[in-house]
Amino acid sequence: MPDGAAEAELLLRAGRGDEAAFLLLYERHRTPVFRFACRMLGSAQQAEDVTQECFLAVLRRPEAFRADRASLRTYLCAIARHLALKYLRKRGQETVLDDPPEEADSGGAGGAGPDPLSRVIETEAAEAVRAAVEALPPLQREAVVLFEYQDMSLADVAVACDVDVGTVKSRLHRARERLRRTLAPFLESRSAPRAPGERETRP
């Protein structure tokens, strides 16, 4: 992970018009920002728009980035999140209220062994997985995308989403229960040999 203070200095230089500094930051962070936006919006074109707007926004106020609070990637994803939610609101999707609690899944997941859902998410083995993630409520979707796909810690997800870690854990739990129900036929058809286990939802 790049040094936060060094990236803050690069960002300040980019804000002053240093093209080389901007290109370095852009090449370093463009892909994770784009992928996050694409999974949130389900549209490559809108994700590209969000990515461009995100970098323009950070260049307008480079001094707003605080390296002691979060990494630049987390900060950029926080900006991209606000922009993506704006696009979702334009579509008429509710993004302000938190998601209602889901009913408990009677099947549950065993606490010890590898979790088939986690393996499916990690490998994105089927189009059904992408569709299921895109069908999640926006607040659950962003938690899954940042935690599972962007490989952020719970603490970083909390910063990006401007909530506490407990809220992130709750949204991840609800999202996983919903995904398990949606993907049940696919999960049942998978065997469980040698695969990474589910990431623990601890900061």
Short mmCIF file of C-alpha atoms in Angstrom, two decimals:
data_model
loop_
_atom_site.label_atom_id
_atom_site.label_comp_id
_atom_site.label_asym_id
_atom_site.label_seq_id
_atom_site.Cartn_x
_atom_site.Cartn_y
_atom_site.Cartn_z
CA MET A 1 0.00 0.00 0.00
CA PRO A 2 1.47 3.40 -0.95
CA ASP A 3 2.52 5.69 1.89
CA GLY A 4 -0.32 8.03 2.86
CA ALA A 5 1.83 11.10 3.43
CA ALA A 6 3.58 10.59 0.09
CA GLU A 7 0.24 10.27 -1.68
CA ALA A 8 -1.06 13.39 0.06
CA GLU A 9 1.96 15.28 -1.28
CA LEU A 10 1.37 13.87 -4.78
CA LEU A 11 -2.26 14.95 -4.55
CA LEU A 12 -1.30 18.49 -3.55
CA ARG A 13 1.12 18.64 -6.48
CA ALA A 14 -1.57 17.34 -8.82
CA GLY A 15 -3.96 20.00 -7.52
CA ARG A 16 -1.37 22.63 -8.39
CA GLY A 17 -1.25 21.39 -11.97
CA ASP A 18 1.54 18.79 -11.85
CA GLU A 19 0.42 16.46 -14.65
CA ALA A 20 2.95 13.74 -13.82
CA ALA A 21 1.74 13.58 -10.22
CA PHE A 22 -1.89 13.35 -11.36
CA LEU A 23 -1.17 10.60 -13.90
CA LEU A 24 0.67 8.57 -11.26
CA LEU A 25 -2.26 8.78 -8.85
CA TYR A 26 -4.77 8.15 -11.63
CA GLU A 27 -2.99 5.02 -12.87
CA ARG A 28 -2.61 3.78 -9.30
CA HIS A 29 -6.23 4.21 -8.22
CA ARG A 30 -8.40 4.43 -11.33
CA THR A 31 -9.12 0.69 -11.62
CA PRO A 32 -10.38 0.05 -8.05
CA VAL A 33 -12.54 3.19 -8.19
CA PHE A 34 -14.00 2.17 -11.56
CA ARG A 35 -14.69 -1.40 -10.43
CA PHE A 36 -16.42 -0.19 -7.28
CA ALA A 37 -18.62 2.21 -9.26
CA CYS A 38 -19.37 -0.42 -11.90
CA ARG A 39 -20.54 -2.96 -9.32
CA MET A 40 -22.63 -0.32 -7.59
CA LEU A 41 -24.29 0.94 -10.76
CA GLY A 42 -24.21 -2.06 -13.12
CA SER A 43 -23.22 0.26 -15.95
CA ALA A 44 -19.71 0.67 -17.34
CA GLN A 45 -20.58 4.04 -18.88
CA GLN A 46 -21.95 5.47 -15.64
CA ALA A 47 -19.02 3.97 -13.74
CA GLU A 48 -16.62 5.74 -16.09
CA ASP A 49 -18.50 9.00 -15.51
CA VAL A 50 -18.31 8.49 -11.73
CA THR A 51 -14.58 7.74 -11.95
CA GLN A 52 -13.87 10.91 -13.92
CA GLU A 53 -16.04 13.03 -11.59
CA CYS A 54 -14.33 11.46 -8.58
CA PHE A 55 -10.84 12.44 -9.69
CA LEU A 56 -11.98 15.92 -10.70
CA ALA A 57 -13.56 16.37 -7.28
CA VAL A 58 -10.42 15.33 -5.40
CA LEU A 59 -8.31 17.66 -7.55
CA ARG A 60 -10.56 20.60 -6.71
CA ARG A 61 -9.89 20.17 -2.98
CA PRO A 62 -6.70 18.14 -2.58
CA GLU A 63 -6.15 19.55 0.91
CA ALA A 64 -9.32 17.78 2.11
CA PHE A 65 -7.58 14.41 2.03
CA ARG A 66 -6.33 13.41 5.50
CA ALA A 67 -3.71 10.67 5.32
CA ASP A 68 -3.97 10.14 9.09
CA ARG A 69 -7.64 9.20 8.78
CA ALA A 70 -7.79 6.92 5.75
CA SER A 71 -5.85 5.74 2.73
CA LEU A 72 -6.28 7.63 -0.52
CA ARG A 73 -8.06 4.63 -2.04
CA THR A 74 -10.59 4.66 0.81
CA TYR A 75 -11.02 8.43 0.40
CA LEU A 76 -11.57 8.09 -3.36
CA CYS A 77 -14.08 5.29 -2.84
CA ALA A 78 -15.95 7.49 -0.37
CA ILE A 79 -16.24 10.19 -3.04
CA ALA A 80 -17.20 7.62 -5.68
CA ARG A 81 -19.83 6.26 -3.28
CA HIS A 82 -21.53 9.66 -2.97
CA LEU A 83 -21.49 10.08 -6.75
CA ALA A 84 -22.85 6.55 -7.33
CA LEU A 85 -25.65 7.07 -4.82
CA LYS A 86 -26.56 10.26 -6.67
CA TYR A 87 -26.95 8.24 -9.88
CA LEU A 88 -29.06 5.66 -8.04
CA ARG A 89 -31.32 8.39 -6.66
CA LYS A 90 -31.83 9.67 -10.20
CA ARG A 91 -33.10 6.16 -11.05
CA GLY A 92 -35.56 6.42 -8.17
CA GLN A 93 -33.76 3.99 -5.86
CA GLU A 94 -33.94 4.80 -2.15
CA THR A 95 -30.45 5.32 -0.73
CA VAL A 96 -31.02 7.38 2.42
CA LEU A 97 -32.81 5.11 4.89
CA ASP A 98 -31.03 2.07 6.21
CA ASP A 99 -32.23 -1.32 5.03
CA PRO A 100 -34.84 -3.09 7.19
CA PRO A 101 -33.70 -6.19 9.08
CA GLU A 102 -33.92 -9.42 7.15
CA GLU A 103 -35.62 -12.49 8.57
CA ALA A 104 -33.10 -14.93 10.00
CA ASP A 105 -32.03 -17.65 7.60
CA SER A 106 -32.87 -20.98 9.14
CA GLY A 107 -30.07 -22.73 7.24
CA GLY A 108 -27.30 -20.46 8.43
CA ALA A 109 -23.64 -21.00 7.78
CA GLY A 110 -21.48 -23.23 9.90
CA GLY A 111 -19.03 -21.20 11.93
CA ALA A 112 -16.01 -23.39 11.25
CA GLY A 113 -15.55 -24.51 7.64
CA PRO A 114 -15.15 -22.57 4.41
CA ASP A 115 -18.28 -20.76 3.31
CA PRO A 116 -19.53 -21.57 -0.24
CA LEU A 117 -21.00 -18.08 -0.58
CA SER A 118 -17.63 -16.48 0.11
CA ARG A 119 -15.98 -18.70 -2.49
CA VAL A 120 -18.61 -17.81 -5.06
CA ILE A 121 -18.22 -14.09 -4.38
CA GLU A 122 -14.45 -14.25 -4.51
CA THR A 123 -14.34 -16.09 -7.82
CA GLU A 124 -17.39 -14.47 -9.46
CA ALA A 125 -17.90 -17.87 -11.09
CA ALA A 126 -21.29 -17.05 -12.58
CA GLU A 127 -23.26 -14.19 -14.06
CA ALA A 128 -25.86 -15.02 -11.42
CA VAL A 129 -23.51 -13.73 -8.73
CA ARG A 130 -23.11 -10.33 -10.36
CA ALA A 131 -26.86 -10.08 -10.87
CA ALA A 132 -27.50 -11.04 -7.24
CA VAL A 133 -25.05 -8.42 -5.96
CA GLU A 134 -26.57 -5.75 -8.20
CA ALA A 135 -30.03 -6.67 -6.85
CA LEU A 136 -29.01 -5.96 -3.25
CA PRO A 137 -30.30 -2.74 -1.65
CA PRO A 138 -27.69 0.00 -2.27
CA LEU A 139 -26.48 0.20 1.34
CA GLN A 140 -25.94 -3.56 1.51
CA ARG A 141 -24.42 -3.62 -1.97
CA GLU A 142 -21.75 -1.04 -1.19
CA ALA A 143 -20.73 -2.92 1.95
CA VAL A 144 -20.32 -6.18 0.02
CA VAL A 145 -18.47 -4.54 -2.87
CA LEU A 146 -16.01 -2.69 -0.63
CA PHE A 147 -15.41 -5.58 1.76
CA GLU A 148 -15.43 -8.57 -0.59
CA TYR A 149 -14.25 -7.12 -3.90
CA GLN A 150 -12.15 -4.13 -2.86
CA ASP A 151 -10.68 -6.16 0.02
CA MET A 152 -11.08 -3.28 2.48
CA SER A 153 -11.04 -3.76 6.23
CA LEU A 154 -14.25 -3.16 8.16
CA ALA A 155 -12.73 0.03 9.53
CA ASP A 156 -12.00 1.34 6.02
CA VAL A 157 -15.48 0.39 4.80
CA ALA A 158 -16.92 2.32 7.76
CA VAL A 159 -14.88 5.40 6.80
CA ALA A 160 -15.86 5.16 3.13
CA CYS A 161 -19.55 4.79 4.00
CA ASP A 162 -19.48 7.31 6.87
CA VAL A 163 -20.97 4.86 9.39
CA ASP A 164 -19.67 2.90 12.36
CA VAL A 165 -18.17 -0.58 12.13
CA GLY A 166 -21.22 -2.15 13.78
CA THR A 167 -23.44 -0.81 10.99
CA VAL A 168 -21.08 -2.24 8.37
CA LYS A 169 -21.21 -5.65 10.08
CA SER A 170 -25.00 -5.53 10.16
CA ARG A 171 -25.26 -4.62 6.47
CA LEU A 172 -22.81 -7.35 5.50
CA HIS A 173 -24.77 -9.91 7.50
CA ARG A 174 -28.06 -8.90 5.86
CA ALA A 175 -26.46 -8.89 2.42
CA ARG A 176 -24.99 -12.36 2.88
CA GLU A 177 -28.31 -13.79 4.05
CA ARG A 178 -30.04 -12.29 1.02
CA LEU A 179 -27.33 -13.57 -1.33
CA ARG A 180 -27.53 -17.06 0.17
CA ARG A 181 -31.26 -17.19 -0.51
CA THR A 182 -30.90 -15.80 -4.04
CA LEU A 183 -28.01 -18.09 -4.95
CA ALA A 184 -29.20 -21.18 -3.05
CA PRO A 185 -29.50 -23.44 -6.15
CA PHE A 186 -26.04 -22.44 -7.33
CA LEU A 187 -24.47 -22.84 -3.88
CA GLU A 188 -25.96 -26.30 -3.40
CA SER A 189 -24.36 -27.48 -6.63
CA ARG A 190 -20.84 -26.54 -5.53
CA SER A 191 -18.45 -28.83 -3.71
CA ALA A 192 -16.23 -27.52 -0.95
CA PRO A 193 -12.64 -28.65 -1.65
CA ARG A 194 -9.64 -26.43 -0.95
CA ALA A 195 -10.91 -22.89 -1.10
CA PRO A 196 -10.32 -19.83 1.04
CA GLY A 197 -12.71 -19.40 3.93
CA GLU A 198 -14.96 -16.44 4.53
CA ARG A 199 -13.22 -13.29 5.65
CA GLU A 200 -14.04 -12.56 9.26
CA THR A 201 -16.09 -9.45 9.79
CA ARG A 202 -13.79 -7.96 12.40
CA PRO A 203 -12.04 -4.58 12.09
#
